[in-house]
Amino acid sequence: MRFHLKFYWHYLVLLGFSGVISIYGPHQRAQKTGDILLGGLFPIHFGVASKDQDLAARPESTECVRYNFRGFRWLQSMIFAIEEINNSSTLLPNITLGYRIFDTCNTVSKGLEASLSFVAQNKIDSLNLDEFCNCTGNIPSTIAVVGASGSAVSTAVADLLGLFYIPQISYASSSRLLSNKNQYKSFMRTIPTDEYQAIAMAAIIDHFQWNWVIAIASDDEYGRPGIEKFENEMFHRDICIDLNVLISQYIDEAEIRRLADRIENSTAKVIAVFASGPDIEPLIKEMVRRNVTDRIWLASEAWASSSLVAKPEYLDVMGGSIGFALRAGHIPGFKEFLQQVHPKKSSHNEFVREFWEETFNCYLEDSPRNEDSENGSTSFRPLCTGEEDIASVETPYLDYTHLRISYNVYVAVYAIAQALQDILTCTPGKGLFANGSCADIRKVEAWQVLKQLRHLNFINSIGEKVRFDNGSELSANYTIINWHRSPEDGSVVFKEVGYYSIHNKNGAKLSIDKTKILWNGHLTEVPFSNCSEECEPGTRKGIIDGKPTCCFECTECSDGEYSDHKDASVCSKCPNNSWSNGNHTSCFLKEIEFLSWTEPFGIALALFAVLGVLLTAFVLGVFVQFRDTPIVKASNRELSFLLLFSLICCFSSSLIFIGEPQDWTCRVRQPAFGISFVLCISCILVKTNRVLLVFEAKIPTSLHRKWWGLNLQFLLVFLFTFVQVMICVVWLYNAPPGSYKNYDIDEIIFITCNEGSMMALGFLIGYTCLLAAICFFFAFKSRKLPENFTEAKFITFSMLIFFIVWISFIPAYFSTYGKFVSAVEVIAILASSFSLLACIFFNKVYIILLKPSRNTIEEVRCSTAAHAFKAAAKATLRHSSASRKRSSSVGGSSASSPSSSISMKTNGNEMESPSTRRHSQKPRVSFGSGTVSLSLSFEEARKNSVK
């Protein structure tokens, strides 16, 4: 196995060495010997000719086509840097750098062909080749390679050079895949990775608020990773890609036409392209042929200023393109060096001859083109005189105003020279190699230079830090350019309109001057490239089934939500104290509502409450004024005074429900209402029950007089009221009510009272209704008592009204909201209070004020006598019925004339005799202190018995 491997390398090196002694690898090269040799890989041509190899004869080397003037300028930058270093007295003194530079023709195969010569030459000194050839006088090994440009070429070259630890510094390969140091051990670069450029491209699309784009990438190691990173960034920014395709410069015309059709049919107006100039050129030509002028091209650095597409004849389609360009550097003396190029002065550079022929469209003597012209194939080209003026022709070669890639080449060469300088000045014991040793600059090997480059750290001429250690990448600094047409000659002008920079500490920064941008070559308004029309404020994006998220329909915001900017993804909810306006573009403060003193409804309720207070006070005044009259005395004036006071409290408590609820009013109003009503009903209950017991008592003993004395009556009222007071105390202690803002109603904030405990409120009202029910029972039972003593019918009627009001109150209370809750309770309080006031006192006031004739002792006696007569008659009838039943049971008895006499003695007065009563005109009724004396006789019954 080792023999076969050794034989393979011997053969490989022979190929390379045979090239050294004959044509030196690929057909064209730039070569100059020196103490230390640097390799170079540059795209002097854009591609190779398509040629089928049928293998009928020995295959020939593929011909490179389409001369690349910028690539030749990059090559010149490397030669200029090497000569500048060789002429320096401080950098690598007494050391001469040489170079071997090849054309990659922008293809992997040509790049590998050139790289094989570097590898083969490095093995000449390490292999025993005497048995194969005479190897004396060979040139030095290549200790480092500058190149290549395309990421696809650099990836293949890096795989090969990495096997032999030959350092490779690329000036234009920006693929993020090449950042993998484990796979590409010897690869370094002086250009930022495409990962930053993909982020920058997405940032620009987001900056102009586009969300519907087309993505195109070259089908190689440059385009695929770049567009993949771009897609990820677009996804995170909620930007959609309508069309995503890969292209190549070798794609057939039918495929190009199909791709152009898809682009024309797409509604996306922005085309982001991650490709090189040669790869995008066929598509650009087709779009120019079709005159598709309504598209905005977003160009990556690889083709943003490419001479292949940046042509005046393409500007009608490509004008207004936005592109990325690397930060330009300055190379002193480079302008003059470029102008000094001449075939006769550049014997070490074979590419100069072709450059001269392409620049002046002629052919030199002894040129292969001369032979072709003799055969008739190039008769259109004249012979070059050698006196042509390079400055008189405009080519990309002399475009040295913005040196970007050329400057990267310049920095790469100086990085290698700086590493060699570190080796040259290395102090033994402080070196990077084993035991602190240093490498010998005269016998330096490629792996030693690679080691030194990994520890290199220096600042270039524009202030950027250059490092090649693991994980180090150059800071991304891009200039954003806009394609303009020159007003002088119509050529393409790259107008700087902004920049994008990424720094580890400060993050990314995008700056664009929109006033400098000309869209589609002449427009100033930013084009529209969205899947759907933007949603106006007051609406939000609505998802359409089966469509990307960027395709949406505009849905109006719901009530209570708003959007104050265009293309809102969601509607924002208004704060609790606000509500959305009619257009849902903003929020306004909700109107605060409560049962106010100033609104008509509140004023009406307050007036009724005040009216009730005034009427009650008026009745109280009347009763006080006529307190010694019989009708006031008969109605238990002390309890009547307390009853009237409680009614004033009832009417007054309703006023606490009006006005903005505060914590203290919420805590006071329900207890005030409950205690006032219980006090009122307690007075009615005690008063009614007292009279009932007096009139139903057969003989008013001293026990009755003591039991129903005034003090006990007040004690009972106090006890009934005290129970309600304790309910309120427990309520306020455990769950005190408080002010509450209800935000649930649209456009209105209702300030109400949170009762704290609905159970406590139920107990309060329930206890009041219980007393009212008992009062109703006693009032109903005493409805036939003398009307002057108690208006039992009216009390019964008032209790019925009370029950109707409060039974209706319960569903009304729980079915209303906001200020109407308080209004319902106020109405209930006023209705029940007015019913009690009217039913109990208005009839008495009417008699006192308007019928004073009825407010006399005689009237009261008559009323009392009538009641006594009715009661006696009922008793006599019951007695008579019982006697008949007894007589019939013993065999009958003689009928007796109905006669009855009833007498009651009070205060020691003897009962009148029947004979005395016969001469009386009417029954006598006398009143004692707190008791009643009655003496009745039935004359008619006696007369009937005599007859």
GROMACS .gro file of C-alpha atoms in nm, residues 325-717:
model
  393
  325ALA     CA    1  -2.015   4.670  -0.191
  326LEU     CA    2  -1.722   4.605   0.039
  327ARG     CA    3  -1.566   4.888   0.224
  328ALA     CA    4  -1.315   5.055  -0.008
  329GLY     CA    5  -0.951   5.091   0.082
  330HIS     CA    6  -0.666   5.306  -0.041
  331ILE     CA    7  -0.351   5.176  -0.206
  332PRO     CA    8  -0.095   5.454  -0.260
  333GLY     CA    9   0.075   5.439  -0.600
  334PHE     CA   10  -0.155   5.172  -0.737
  335LYS     CA   11  -0.311   5.406  -0.993
  336GLU     CA   12   0.023   5.478  -1.156
  337PHE     CA   13   0.115   5.110  -1.146
  338LEU     CA   14  -0.198   5.017  -1.337
  339GLN     CA   15  -0.130   5.274  -1.604
  340GLN     CA   16   0.222   5.146  -1.660
  341VAL     CA   17   0.111   4.808  -1.788
  342HIS     CA   18   0.250   4.721  -2.132
  343PRO     CA   19   0.324   4.391  -2.308
  344LYS     CA   20   0.689   4.483  -2.359
  345LYS     CA   21   0.736   4.579  -1.991
  346SER     CA   22   0.565   4.276  -1.839
  347SER     CA   23   0.766   3.979  -1.944
  348HIS     CA   24   0.681   3.796  -1.621
  349ASN     CA   25   0.308   3.833  -1.676
  350GLU     CA   26   0.164   3.648  -1.972
  351PHE     CA   27  -0.184   3.776  -1.896
  352VAL     CA   28  -0.079   4.124  -2.005
  353ARG     CA   29  -0.071   4.022  -2.371
  354GLU     CA   30  -0.431   3.905  -2.369
  355PHE     CA   31  -0.531   4.209  -2.164
  356TRP     CA   32  -0.380   4.436  -2.428
  357GLU     CA   33  -0.552   4.257  -2.712
  358GLU     CA   34  -0.890   4.264  -2.536
  359THR     CA   35  -0.856   4.629  -2.436
  360PHE     CA   36  -0.770   4.758  -2.783
  361ASN     CA   37  -0.945   4.484  -2.983
  362CYS     CA   38  -0.629   4.392  -3.173
  363TYR     CA   39  -0.372   4.113  -3.172
  364LEU     CA   40  -0.001   4.115  -3.101
  365GLU     CA   41   0.267   3.958  -3.310
  366ASP     CA   42   0.352   3.599  -3.216
  367SER     CA   43   0.006   3.574  -3.055
  368PRO     CA   44  -0.204   3.261  -3.108
  369ARG     CA   45  -0.472   3.498  -3.237
  370ASN     CA   46  -0.235   3.593  -3.520
  371GLU     CA   47  -0.236   3.234  -3.639
  372ASP     CA   48  -0.613   3.229  -3.619
  373SER     CA   49  -0.629   3.550  -3.820
  374GLU     CA   50  -0.420   3.394  -4.093
  375ASN     CA   51  -0.673   3.113  -4.105
  376GLY     CA   52  -0.947   3.373  -4.145
  377SER     CA   53  -1.107   3.336  -3.804
  378THR     CA   54  -0.997   3.671  -3.655
  379SER     CA   55  -0.962   3.889  -3.963
  380PHE     CA   56  -1.175   4.154  -3.793
  381ARG     CA   57  -0.893   4.235  -3.545
  382PRO     CA   58  -0.607   4.457  -3.659
  383LEU     CA   59  -0.250   4.419  -3.550
  384CYS     CA   60  -0.153   4.597  -3.232
  385THR     CA   61   0.112   4.865  -3.272
  386GLY     CA   62   0.225   4.868  -2.910
  387GLU     CA   63   0.176   5.245  -2.901
  388GLU     CA   64  -0.181   5.235  -2.776
  389ASP     CA   65  -0.260   5.456  -2.476
  390ILE     CA   66  -0.415   5.259  -2.193
  391ALA     CA   67  -0.557   5.577  -2.035
  392SER     CA   68  -0.758   5.657  -2.347
  393VAL     CA   69  -0.982   5.353  -2.309
  394GLU     CA   70  -1.246   5.313  -2.038
  395THR     CA   71  -1.238   4.965  -1.891
  396PRO     CA   72  -1.309   4.822  -1.545
  397TYR     CA   73  -0.935   4.771  -1.517
  398LEU     CA   74  -0.871   5.139  -1.454
  399ASP     CA   75  -1.170   5.184  -1.219
  400TYR     CA   76  -0.950   5.243  -0.915
  401THR     CA   77  -1.182   5.493  -0.746
  402HIS     CA   78  -1.329   5.226  -0.518
  403LEU     CA   79  -1.072   4.960  -0.448
  404ARG     CA   80  -1.250   4.681  -0.267
  405ILE     CA   81  -1.143   4.335  -0.384
  406SER     CA   82  -0.812   4.480  -0.498
  407TYR     CA   83  -0.756   4.611  -0.149
  408ASN     CA   84  -0.842   4.269  -0.003
  409VAL     CA   85  -0.572   4.115  -0.224
  410TYR     CA   86  -0.332   4.383  -0.108
  411VAL     CA   87  -0.408   4.305   0.259
  412ALA     CA   88  -0.371   3.929   0.202
  413VAL     CA   89  -0.022   3.970   0.057
  414TYR     CA   90   0.080   4.199   0.343
  415ALA     CA   91  -0.060   3.949   0.596
  416ILE     CA   92   0.170   3.680   0.456
  417ALA     CA   93   0.462   3.922   0.452
  418GLN     CA   94   0.389   4.018   0.815
  419ALA     CA   95   0.389   3.650   0.915
  420LEU     CA   96   0.723   3.603   0.740
  421GLN     CA   97   0.852   3.915   0.915
  422ASP     CA   98   0.755   3.761   1.250
  423ILE     CA   99   0.948   3.447   1.156
  424LEU     CA  100   1.243   3.658   1.050
  425THR     CA  101   1.252   3.853   1.374
  426CYS     CA  102   1.170   3.559   1.596
  427THR     CA  103   1.381   3.530   1.911
  428PRO     CA  104   1.490   3.173   1.995
  429GLY     CA  105   1.309   3.048   2.300
  430LYS     CA  106   1.005   3.266   2.226
  431GLY     CA  107   0.898   3.109   1.901
  432LEU     CA  108   0.575   2.929   1.824
  433PHE     CA  109   0.731   2.594   1.757
  434ALA     CA  110   0.860   2.311   1.976
  435ASN     CA  111   1.052   2.431   2.283
  436GLY     CA  112   1.004   2.792   2.172
  437SER     CA  113   1.214   2.742   1.862
  438CYS     CA  114   1.194   2.960   1.551
  439ALA     CA  115   1.163   2.867   1.186
  440ASP     CA  116   1.450   2.935   0.942
  441ILE     CA  117   1.332   3.205   0.702
  442ARG     CA  118   1.559   3.065   0.427
  443LYS     CA  119   1.411   2.717   0.460
  444VAL     CA  120   1.064   2.808   0.577
  445GLU     CA  121   0.789   2.561   0.497
  446ALA     CA  122   0.422   2.613   0.432
  447TRP     CA  123   0.300   2.461   0.760
  448GLN     CA  124   0.530   2.695   0.956
  449VAL     CA  125   0.383   2.997   0.777
  450LEU     CA  126   0.032   2.863   0.853
  451LYS     CA  127   0.122   2.840   1.223
  452GLN     CA  128   0.249   3.197   1.221
  453LEU     CA  129  -0.057   3.325   1.036
  454ARG     CA  130  -0.289   3.175   1.299
  455HIS     CA  131  -0.118   3.395   1.557
  456LEU     CA  132  -0.109   3.703   1.338
  457ASN     CA  133  -0.277   4.019   1.465
  458PHE     CA  134  -0.226   4.351   1.289
  459ILE     CA  135  -0.418   4.660   1.176
  460ASN     CA  136  -0.454   4.731   0.804
  461SER     CA  137  -0.434   5.076   0.648
  462ILE     CA  138  -0.806   5.152   0.694
  463GLY     CA  139  -0.802   5.067   1.062
  464GLU     CA  140  -0.948   4.716   1.051
  465LYS     CA  141  -0.804   4.445   1.272
  466VAL     CA  142  -0.683   4.146   1.075
  467ARG     CA  143  -0.675   3.815   1.263
  468PHE     CA  144  -0.676   3.456   1.142
  469ASP     CA  145  -0.710   3.261   1.465
  470ASN     CA  146  -0.993   3.015   1.518
  471GLY     CA  147  -1.336   3.179   1.512
  472SER     CA  148  -1.210   3.517   1.393
  473GLU     CA  149  -1.393   3.690   1.110
  474LEU     CA  150  -1.358   4.039   0.974
  475SER     CA  151  -1.619   4.289   1.083
  476ALA     CA  152  -1.894   4.330   0.824
  477ASN     CA  153  -1.879   4.678   0.676
  478TYR     CA  154  -2.080   4.716   0.357
  479THR     CA  155  -2.148   5.019   0.145
  480ILE     CA  156  -2.497   5.026  -0.005
  481ILE     CA  157  -2.495   5.141  -0.365
  482ASN     CA  158  -2.769   5.241  -0.609
  483TRP     CA  159  -2.733   5.207  -0.986
  484HIS     CA  160  -2.771   5.543  -1.159
  485ARG     CA  161  -2.727   5.651  -1.518
  486SER     CA  162  -2.458   5.909  -1.572
  487PRO     CA  163  -2.601   6.229  -1.722
  488GLU     CA  164  -2.277   6.289  -1.911
  489ASP     CA  165  -2.222   5.967  -2.105
  490GLY     CA  166  -2.505   5.737  -1.993
  491SER     CA  167  -2.272   5.494  -1.819
  492VAL     CA  168  -2.349   5.313  -1.494
  493VAL     CA  169  -2.272   5.509  -1.179
  494PHE     CA  170  -2.268   5.337  -0.841
  495LYS     CA  171  -2.414   5.596  -0.606
  496GLU     CA  172  -2.347   5.541  -0.238
  497VAL     CA  173  -2.678   5.571  -0.051
  498GLY     CA  174  -2.598   5.417   0.286
  499TYR     CA  175  -2.402   5.162   0.478
  500TYR     CA  176  -2.442   4.854   0.692
  501SER     CA  177  -2.197   4.763   0.963
  502ILE     CA  178  -2.185   4.496   1.230
  503HIS     CA  179  -1.971   4.529   1.539
  504ASN     CA  180  -1.957   4.276   1.816
  505LYS     CA  181  -2.013   4.535   2.087
  506ASN     CA  182  -2.263   4.770   1.926
  507GLY     CA  183  -2.455   4.520   1.711
  508ALA     CA  184  -2.578   4.595   1.359
  509LYS     CA  185  -2.648   4.936   1.218
  510LEU     CA  186  -2.827   5.013   0.892
  511SER     CA  187  -2.829   5.365   0.752
  512ILE     CA  188  -2.996   5.457   0.421
  513ASP     CA  189  -3.055   5.799   0.271
  514LYS     CA  190  -3.379   5.747   0.080
  515THR     CA  191  -3.350   6.086  -0.089
  516LYS     CA  192  -3.049   5.964  -0.288
  517ILE     CA  193  -3.219   5.654  -0.426
  518LEU     CA  194  -3.367   5.645  -0.775
  519TRP     CA  195  -3.601   5.349  -0.816
  520ASN     CA  196  -3.617   5.192  -1.160
  521GLY     CA  197  -3.368   5.453  -1.268
  522HIS     CA  198  -3.583   5.763  -1.222
  523LEU     CA  199  -3.854   5.722  -0.954
  524THR     CA  200  -3.826   5.857  -0.601
  525GLU     CA  201  -4.122   5.679  -0.443
  526VAL     CA  202  -4.046   5.346  -0.278
  527PRO     CA  203  -4.197   5.064  -0.490
  528PHE     CA  204  -4.464   4.836  -0.349
  529SER     CA  205  -4.371   4.471  -0.313
  530ASN     CA  206  -4.623   4.309  -0.083
  531CYS     CA  207  -4.849   4.012  -0.133
  532SER     CA  208  -5.150   4.209  -0.011
  533GLU     CA  209  -5.237   4.573   0.000
  534GLU     CA  210  -5.140   4.728   0.329
  535CYS     CA  211  -5.406   4.741   0.595
  536GLU     CA  212  -5.511   5.086   0.702
  537PRO     CA  213  -5.512   5.192   1.067
  538GLY     CA  214  -5.813   5.049   1.242
  539THR     CA  215  -5.770   4.709   1.079
  540ARG     CA  216  -5.543   4.410   1.124
  541LYS     CA  217  -5.405   4.133   0.908
  542GLY     CA  218  -5.631   3.833   0.874
  543ILE     CA  219  -5.497   3.492   0.770
  544ILE     CA  220  -5.608   3.350   0.436
  545ASP     CA  221  -5.623   2.970   0.431
  546GLY     CA  222  -5.368   2.812   0.202
  547LYS     CA  223  -5.168   3.132   0.159
  548PRO     CA  224  -4.838   3.243   0.316
  549THR     CA  225  -4.859   3.463   0.621
  550CYS     CA  226  -4.765   3.765   0.409
  551CYS     CA  227  -5.083   3.722   0.207
  552PHE     CA  228  -5.368   3.840   0.421
  553GLU     CA  229  -5.701   4.017   0.426
  554CYS     CA  230  -5.768   4.328   0.626
  555THR     CA  231  -6.007   4.268   0.915
  556GLU     CA  232  -6.157   4.550   1.115
  557CYS     CA  233  -6.055   4.561   1.478
  558SER     CA  234  -6.314   4.448   1.729
  559ASP     CA  235  -6.485   4.695   1.957
  560GLY     CA  236  -6.255   4.793   2.237
  561GLU     CA  237  -5.945   4.733   2.021
  562TYR     CA  238  -5.749   4.961   1.793
  563SER     CA  239  -5.452   4.981   1.559
  564ASP     CA  240  -5.286   5.316   1.501
  565HIS     CA  241  -5.048   5.214   1.222
  566LYS     CA  242  -5.065   5.041   0.889
  567ASP     CA  243  -5.023   4.665   0.848
  568ALA     CA  244  -5.088   4.587   1.212
  569SER     CA  245  -5.060   4.216   1.282
  570VAL     CA  246  -5.287   4.239   1.584
  571CYS     CA  247  -5.519   4.498   1.726
  572SER     CA  248  -5.419   4.637   2.061
  573LYS     CA  249  -5.671   4.628   2.339
  574CYS     CA  250  -5.770   4.965   2.479
  575PRO     CA  251  -5.694   5.025   2.847
  576ASN     CA  252  -5.972   4.956   3.093
  577ASN     CA  253  -6.060   5.324   3.115
  578SER     CA  254  -6.074   5.369   2.737
  579TRP     CA  255  -6.274   5.254   2.436
  580SER     CA  256  -6.203   5.247   2.065
  581ASN     CA  257  -6.340   5.519   1.840
  582GLY     CA  258  -6.561   5.454   1.541
  583ASN     CA  259  -6.265   5.391   1.307
  584HIS     CA  260  -6.077   5.182   1.566
  585THR     CA  261  -5.769   5.395   1.512
  586SER     CA  262  -5.735   5.519   1.868
  587CYS     CA  263  -5.891   5.501   2.209
  588PHE     CA  264  -6.081   5.767   2.394
  589LEU     CA  265  -6.150   5.786   2.764
  590LYS     CA  266  -6.473   5.619   2.862
  591GLU     CA  267  -6.751   5.831   3.002
  592ILE     CA  268  -6.780   5.788   3.377
  593GLU     CA  269  -7.137   5.737   3.485
  594PHE     CA  270  -7.313   5.716   3.819
  595LEU     CA  271  -7.642   5.838   3.958
  596SER     CA  272  -7.542   6.202   3.952
  597TRP     CA  273  -7.696   6.499   4.125
  598THR     CA  274  -7.688   6.691   3.797
  599GLU     CA  275  -7.867   6.451   3.562
  600PRO     CA  276  -8.247   6.475   3.527
  601PHE     CA  277  -8.308   6.131   3.672
  602GLY     CA  278  -8.096   6.201   3.978
  603ILE     CA  279  -8.255   6.541   4.023
  604ALA     CA  280  -8.605   6.390   4.006
  605LEU     CA  281  -8.522   6.126   4.266
  606ALA     CA  282  -8.359   6.383   4.491
  607LEU     CA  283  -8.665   6.609   4.461
  608PHE     CA  284  -8.896   6.324   4.556
  609ALA     CA  285  -8.674   6.240   4.852
  610VAL     CA  286  -8.672   6.602   4.968
  611LEU     CA  287  -9.046   6.619   4.913
  612GLY     CA  288  -9.087   6.314   5.133
  613VAL     CA  289  -8.873   6.469   5.403
  614LEU     CA  290  -9.073   6.793   5.386
  615LEU     CA  291  -9.410   6.617   5.392
  616THR     CA  292  -9.303   6.402   5.683
  617ALA     CA  293  -9.171   6.705   5.866
  618PHE     CA  294  -9.500   6.880   5.794
  619VAL     CA  295  -9.699   6.589   5.938
  620LEU     CA  296  -9.469   6.583   6.238
  621GLY     CA  297  -9.527   6.954   6.286
  622VAL     CA  298  -9.902   6.907   6.266
  623PHE     CA  299  -9.892   6.628   6.522
  624VAL     CA  300  -9.678   6.836   6.753
  625GLN     CA  301  -9.907   7.131   6.710
  626PHE     CA  302 -10.223   6.925   6.780
  627ARG     CA  303 -10.066   6.679   7.019
  628ASP     CA  304 -10.344   6.724   7.282
  629THR     CA  305 -10.631   6.657   7.045
  630PRO     CA  306 -10.818   6.329   7.078
  631ILE     CA  307 -10.719   6.186   6.742
  632VAL     CA  308 -10.347   6.242   6.810
  633LYS     CA  309 -10.381   6.095   7.157
  634ALA     CA  310 -10.577   5.800   7.023
  635SER     CA  311 -10.296   5.720   6.769
  636ASN     CA  312 -10.031   5.682   7.042
  637ARG     CA  313  -9.859   6.012   6.984
  638GLU     CA  314  -9.517   5.911   7.129
  639LEU     CA  315  -9.478   5.621   6.887
  640SER     CA  316  -9.621   5.839   6.610
  641PHE     CA  317  -9.346   6.092   6.670
  642LEU     CA  318  -9.081   5.817   6.653
  643LEU     CA  319  -9.250   5.674   6.343
  644LEU     CA  320  -9.241   6.011   6.170
  645PHE     CA  321  -8.877   6.054   6.264
  646SER     CA  322  -8.795   5.712   6.116
  647LEU     CA  323  -8.974   5.808   5.794
  648ILE     CA  324  -8.761   6.121   5.772
  649CYS     CA  325  -8.457   5.893   5.805
  650CYS     CA  326  -8.594   5.664   5.533
  651PHE     CA  327  -8.642   5.952   5.291
  652SER     CA  328  -8.301   6.095   5.382
  653SER     CA  329  -8.123   5.759   5.338
  654SER     CA  330  -8.225   5.756   4.972
  655LEU     CA  331  -8.017   6.069   4.915
  656ILE     CA  332  -7.699   5.877   5.005
  657PHE     CA  333  -7.755   5.662   4.694
  658ILE     CA  334  -7.725   5.968   4.470
  659GLY     CA  335  -7.386   6.111   4.372
  660GLU     CA  336  -7.049   5.952   4.295
  661PRO     CA  337  -7.008   5.647   4.515
  662GLN     CA  338  -6.727   5.675   4.766
  663ASP     CA  339  -6.609   5.412   5.007
  664TRP     CA  340  -6.779   5.584   5.300
  665THR     CA  341  -7.109   5.635   5.120
  666CYS     CA  342  -7.108   5.269   5.011
  667ARG     CA  343  -7.059   5.164   5.373
  668VAL     CA  344  -7.326   5.399   5.509
  669ARG     CA  345  -7.614   5.382   5.262
  670GLN     CA  346  -7.736   5.025   5.306
  671PRO     CA  347  -7.715   5.027   5.689
  672ALA     CA  348  -7.888   5.368   5.695
  673PHE     CA  349  -8.168   5.239   5.475
  674GLY     CA  350  -8.204   4.911   5.665
  675ILE     CA  351  -8.200   5.060   6.014
  676SER     CA  352  -8.441   5.340   5.917
  677PHE     CA  353  -8.696   5.099   5.774
  678VAL     CA  354  -8.671   4.857   6.064
  679LEU     CA  355  -8.724   5.146   6.305
  680CYS     CA  356  -9.027   5.258   6.106
  681ILE     CA  357  -9.188   4.914   6.080
  682SER     CA  358  -9.107   4.837   6.446
  683CYS     CA  359  -9.305   5.145   6.552
  684ILE     CA  360  -9.602   5.040   6.337
  685LEU     CA  361  -9.581   4.684   6.467
  686VAL     CA  362  -9.574   4.780   6.835
  687LYS     CA  363  -9.841   5.044   6.794
  688THR     CA  364 -10.080   4.816   6.607
  689ASN     CA  365 -10.031   4.519   6.834
  690ARG     CA  366 -10.084   4.731   7.148
  691VAL     CA  367 -10.426   4.856   7.042
  692LEU     CA  368 -10.522   4.509   6.923
  693LEU     CA  369 -10.449   4.358   7.260
  694VAL     CA  370 -10.630   4.636   7.447
  695PHE     CA  371 -10.950   4.601   7.249
  696GLU     CA  372 -10.951   4.223   7.257
  697ALA     CA  373 -10.885   4.206   7.628
  698LYS     CA  374 -11.206   4.120   7.829
  699ILE     CA  375 -11.094   4.301   8.142
  700PRO     CA  376 -10.796   4.540   8.118
  701THR     CA  377 -10.608   4.434   8.427
  702SER     CA  378 -10.312   4.605   8.578
  703LEU     CA  379 -10.094   4.346   8.407
  704HIS     CA  380 -10.207   4.469   8.067
  705ARG     CA  381 -10.150   4.826   8.167
  706LYS     CA  382  -9.799   4.741   8.286
  707TRP     CA  383  -9.715   4.524   7.986
  708TRP     CA  384  -9.818   4.783   7.737
  709GLY     CA  385  -9.676   5.081   7.911
  710LEU     CA  386  -9.485   5.340   7.713
  711ASN     CA  387  -9.141   5.228   7.829
  712LEU     CA  388  -9.198   4.872   7.718
  713GLN     CA  389  -9.315   4.988   7.379
  714PHE     CA  390  -8.994   5.181   7.325
  715LEU     CA  391  -8.795   4.884   7.454
  716LEU     CA  392  -8.953   4.658   7.195
  717VAL     CA  393  -8.880   4.909   6.919
   0.00000   0.00000   0.00000
